[in-house]
Coordinates of N, CA, C and O in Angstrom, one line a residue:
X151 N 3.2 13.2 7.4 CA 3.6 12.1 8.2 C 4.4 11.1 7.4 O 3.9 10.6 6.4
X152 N 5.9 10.8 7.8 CA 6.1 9.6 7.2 C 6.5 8.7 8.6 O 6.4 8.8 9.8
X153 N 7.0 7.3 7.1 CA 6.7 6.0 7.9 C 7.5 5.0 7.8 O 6.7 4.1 7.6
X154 N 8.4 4.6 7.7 CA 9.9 3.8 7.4 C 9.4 2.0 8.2 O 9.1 1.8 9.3
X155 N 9.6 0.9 6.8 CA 10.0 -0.2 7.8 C 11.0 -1.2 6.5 O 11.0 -1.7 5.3
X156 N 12.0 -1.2 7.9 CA 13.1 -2.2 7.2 C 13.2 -3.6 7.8 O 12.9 -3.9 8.9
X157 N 13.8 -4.5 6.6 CA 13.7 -5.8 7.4 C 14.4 -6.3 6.0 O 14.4 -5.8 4.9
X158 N 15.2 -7.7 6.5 CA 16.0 -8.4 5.5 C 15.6 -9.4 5.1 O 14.8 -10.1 5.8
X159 N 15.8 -9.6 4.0 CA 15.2 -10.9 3.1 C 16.4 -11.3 2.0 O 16.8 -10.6 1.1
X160 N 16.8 -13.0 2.7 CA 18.1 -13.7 2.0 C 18.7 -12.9 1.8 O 19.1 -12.9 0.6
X161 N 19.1 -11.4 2.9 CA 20.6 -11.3 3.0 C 20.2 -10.1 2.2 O 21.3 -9.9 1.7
X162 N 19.6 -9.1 1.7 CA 19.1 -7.7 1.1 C 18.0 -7.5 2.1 O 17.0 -8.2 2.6
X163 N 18.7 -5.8 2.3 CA 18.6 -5.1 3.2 C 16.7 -4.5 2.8 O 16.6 -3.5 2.0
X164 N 16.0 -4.9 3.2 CA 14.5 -4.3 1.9 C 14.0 -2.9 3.3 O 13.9 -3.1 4.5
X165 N 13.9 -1.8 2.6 CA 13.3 -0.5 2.8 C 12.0 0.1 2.7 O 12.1 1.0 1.8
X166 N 10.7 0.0 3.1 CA 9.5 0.7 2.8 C 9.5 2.0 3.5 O 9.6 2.1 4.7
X167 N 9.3 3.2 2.6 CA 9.3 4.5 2.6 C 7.9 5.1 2.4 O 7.8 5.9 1.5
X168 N 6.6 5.0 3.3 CA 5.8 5.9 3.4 C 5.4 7.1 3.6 O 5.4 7.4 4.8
X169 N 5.1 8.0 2.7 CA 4.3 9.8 3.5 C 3.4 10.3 2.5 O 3.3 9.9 1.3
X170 N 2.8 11.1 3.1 CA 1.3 11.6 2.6 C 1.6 12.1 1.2 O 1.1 11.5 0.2
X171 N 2.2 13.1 1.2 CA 2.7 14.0 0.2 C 3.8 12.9 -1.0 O 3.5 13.1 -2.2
X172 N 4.9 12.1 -0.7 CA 5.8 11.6 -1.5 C 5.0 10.4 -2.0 O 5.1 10.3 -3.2
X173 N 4.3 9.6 -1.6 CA 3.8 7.9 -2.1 C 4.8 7.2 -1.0 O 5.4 7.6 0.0
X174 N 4.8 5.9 -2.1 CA 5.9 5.1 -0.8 C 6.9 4.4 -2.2 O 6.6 4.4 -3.4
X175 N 7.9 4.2 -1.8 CA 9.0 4.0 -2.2 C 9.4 2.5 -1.7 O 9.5 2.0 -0.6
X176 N 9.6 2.2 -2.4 CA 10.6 0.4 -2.5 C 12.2 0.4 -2.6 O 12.8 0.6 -3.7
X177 N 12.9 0.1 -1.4 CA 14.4 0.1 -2.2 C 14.6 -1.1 -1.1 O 14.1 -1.5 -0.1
X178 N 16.2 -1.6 -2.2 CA 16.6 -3.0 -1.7 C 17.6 -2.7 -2.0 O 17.8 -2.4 -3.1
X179 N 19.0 -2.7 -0.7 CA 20.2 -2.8 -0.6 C 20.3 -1.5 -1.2 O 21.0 -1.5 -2.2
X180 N 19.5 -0.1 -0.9 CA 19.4 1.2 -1.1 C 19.4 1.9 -2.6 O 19.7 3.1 -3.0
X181 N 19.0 0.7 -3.4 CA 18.1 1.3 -4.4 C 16.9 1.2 -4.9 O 16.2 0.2 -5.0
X182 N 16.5 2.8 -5.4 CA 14.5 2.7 -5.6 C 14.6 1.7 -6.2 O 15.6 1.6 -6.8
X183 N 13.5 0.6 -6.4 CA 13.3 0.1 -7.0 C 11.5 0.0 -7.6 O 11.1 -0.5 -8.7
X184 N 10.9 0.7 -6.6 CA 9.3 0.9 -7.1 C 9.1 1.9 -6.5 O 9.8 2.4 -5.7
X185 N 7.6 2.7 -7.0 CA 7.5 3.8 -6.4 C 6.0 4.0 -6.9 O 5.5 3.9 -8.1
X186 N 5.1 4.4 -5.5 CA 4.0 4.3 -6.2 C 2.9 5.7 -5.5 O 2.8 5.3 -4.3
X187 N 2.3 6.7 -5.5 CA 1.8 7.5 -5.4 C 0.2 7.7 -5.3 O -0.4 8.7 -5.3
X188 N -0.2 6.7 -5.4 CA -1.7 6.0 -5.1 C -2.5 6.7 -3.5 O -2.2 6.6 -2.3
X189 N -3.4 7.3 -3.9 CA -3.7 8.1 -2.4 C -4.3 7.1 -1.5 O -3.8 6.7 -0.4
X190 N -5.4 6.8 -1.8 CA -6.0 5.3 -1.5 C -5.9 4.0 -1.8 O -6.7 3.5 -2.6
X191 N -4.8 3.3 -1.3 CA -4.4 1.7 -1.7 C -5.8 1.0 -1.4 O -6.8 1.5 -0.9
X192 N -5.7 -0.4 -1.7 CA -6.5 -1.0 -2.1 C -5.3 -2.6 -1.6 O -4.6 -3.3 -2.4
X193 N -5.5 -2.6 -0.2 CA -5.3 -3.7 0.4 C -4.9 -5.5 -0.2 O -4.2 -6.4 0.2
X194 N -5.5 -5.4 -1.2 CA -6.0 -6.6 -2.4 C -5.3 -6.8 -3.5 O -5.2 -7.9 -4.2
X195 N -4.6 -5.5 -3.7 CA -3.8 -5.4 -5.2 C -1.9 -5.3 -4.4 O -1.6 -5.1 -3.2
X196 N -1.0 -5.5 -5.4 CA 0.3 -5.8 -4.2 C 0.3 -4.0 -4.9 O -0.1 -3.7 -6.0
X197 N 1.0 -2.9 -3.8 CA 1.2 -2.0 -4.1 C 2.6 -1.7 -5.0 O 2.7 -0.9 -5.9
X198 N 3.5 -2.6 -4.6 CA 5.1 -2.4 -5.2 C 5.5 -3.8 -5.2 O 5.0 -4.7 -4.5
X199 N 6.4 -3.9 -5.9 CA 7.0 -5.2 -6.3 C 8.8 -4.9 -7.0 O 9.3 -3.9 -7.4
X200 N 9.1 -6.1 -7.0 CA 10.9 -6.0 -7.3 C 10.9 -7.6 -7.6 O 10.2 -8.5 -7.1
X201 N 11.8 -7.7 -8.3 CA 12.6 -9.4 -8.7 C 13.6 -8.7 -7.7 O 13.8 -7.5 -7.6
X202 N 14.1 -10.1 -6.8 CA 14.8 -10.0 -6.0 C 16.2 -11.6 -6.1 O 16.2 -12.7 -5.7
X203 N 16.9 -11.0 -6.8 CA 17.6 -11.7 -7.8 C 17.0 -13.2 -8.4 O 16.1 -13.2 -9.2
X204 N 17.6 -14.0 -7.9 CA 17.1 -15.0 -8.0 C 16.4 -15.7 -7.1 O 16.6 -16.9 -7.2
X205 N 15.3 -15.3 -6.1 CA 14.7 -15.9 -5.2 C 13.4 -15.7 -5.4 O 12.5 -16.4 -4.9
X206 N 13.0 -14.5 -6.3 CA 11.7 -14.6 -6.8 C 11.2 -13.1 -7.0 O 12.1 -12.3 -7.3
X207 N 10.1 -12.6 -6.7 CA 9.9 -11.6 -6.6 C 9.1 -11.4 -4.9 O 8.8 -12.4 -4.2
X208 N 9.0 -9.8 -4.5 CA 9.1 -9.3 -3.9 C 7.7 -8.5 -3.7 O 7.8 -7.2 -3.8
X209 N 6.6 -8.9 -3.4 CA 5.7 -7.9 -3.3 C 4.9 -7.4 -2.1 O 4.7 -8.1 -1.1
X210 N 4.6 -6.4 -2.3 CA 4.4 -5.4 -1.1 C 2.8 -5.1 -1.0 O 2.3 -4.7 -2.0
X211 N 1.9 -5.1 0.3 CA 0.7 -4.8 0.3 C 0.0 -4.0 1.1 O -0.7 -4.4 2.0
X212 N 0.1 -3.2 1.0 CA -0.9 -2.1 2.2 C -2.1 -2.7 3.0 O -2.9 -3.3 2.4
X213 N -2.2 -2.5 4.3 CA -3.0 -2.6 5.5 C -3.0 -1.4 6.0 O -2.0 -0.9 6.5
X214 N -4.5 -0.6 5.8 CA -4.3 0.8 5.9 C -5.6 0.6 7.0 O -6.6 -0.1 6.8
X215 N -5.2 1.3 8.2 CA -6.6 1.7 9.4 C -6.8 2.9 8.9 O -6.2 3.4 8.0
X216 N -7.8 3.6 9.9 CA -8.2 4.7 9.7 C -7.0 6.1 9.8 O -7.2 7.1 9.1
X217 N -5.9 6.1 10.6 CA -5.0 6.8 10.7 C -3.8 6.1 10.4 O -2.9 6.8 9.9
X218 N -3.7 4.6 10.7 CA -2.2 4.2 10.2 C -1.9 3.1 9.1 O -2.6 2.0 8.9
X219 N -1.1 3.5 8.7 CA -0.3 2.6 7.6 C 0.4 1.5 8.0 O 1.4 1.6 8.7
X220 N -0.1 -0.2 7.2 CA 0.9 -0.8 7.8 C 1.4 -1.6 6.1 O 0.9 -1.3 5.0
X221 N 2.4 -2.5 6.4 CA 2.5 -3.0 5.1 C 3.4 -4.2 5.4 O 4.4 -4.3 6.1
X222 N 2.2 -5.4 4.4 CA 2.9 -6.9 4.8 C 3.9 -7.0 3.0 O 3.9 -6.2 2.1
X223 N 4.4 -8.0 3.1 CA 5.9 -8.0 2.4 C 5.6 -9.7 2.1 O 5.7 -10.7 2.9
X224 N 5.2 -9.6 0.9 CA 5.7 -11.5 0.5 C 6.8 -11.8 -0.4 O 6.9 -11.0 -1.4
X225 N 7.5 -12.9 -0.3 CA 8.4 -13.5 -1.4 C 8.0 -14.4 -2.4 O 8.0 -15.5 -1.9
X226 N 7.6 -14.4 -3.5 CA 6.8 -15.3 -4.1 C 7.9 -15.8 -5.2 O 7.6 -16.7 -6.0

């Protein structure tokens, strides 16, 4: 199963790439920028992160239910 969510931040294009088999993948303005293969995330810890030029960094958190994947996105 994969799981794609995109959404813009100050104007870069940000990409999350979830599936069972690959991990999930970080890209911004279509390049990897993290990549993480963790079978069980752990909601609490940021799973991927990026400096996102000068606006700060970029970190990524898993919200996992029993069947689906979600993932919230902060600018810090």
């Amino acid at each position: 199963m994969r799981k794609e969510f995109e959404f813009t931040v100050k104007g870069h294009k940000v990409k999350i790439v979830n599936s069972w088999f690959g991990g999930v993948k970080l890209y911004v303005d279509g390049d990897l920028r993290d990549k993480d293969s963790t079978f069980i995330a752990n909601g609490k810890t940021a799973l991927l992160s990026t400096k996102l030029s000068d606006f700060g960094i970029l970190e990524v958190f898993p919200m996992s239910a029993l069947i689906s994947v979600e993932m919230d996105a902060f600018l810090i």
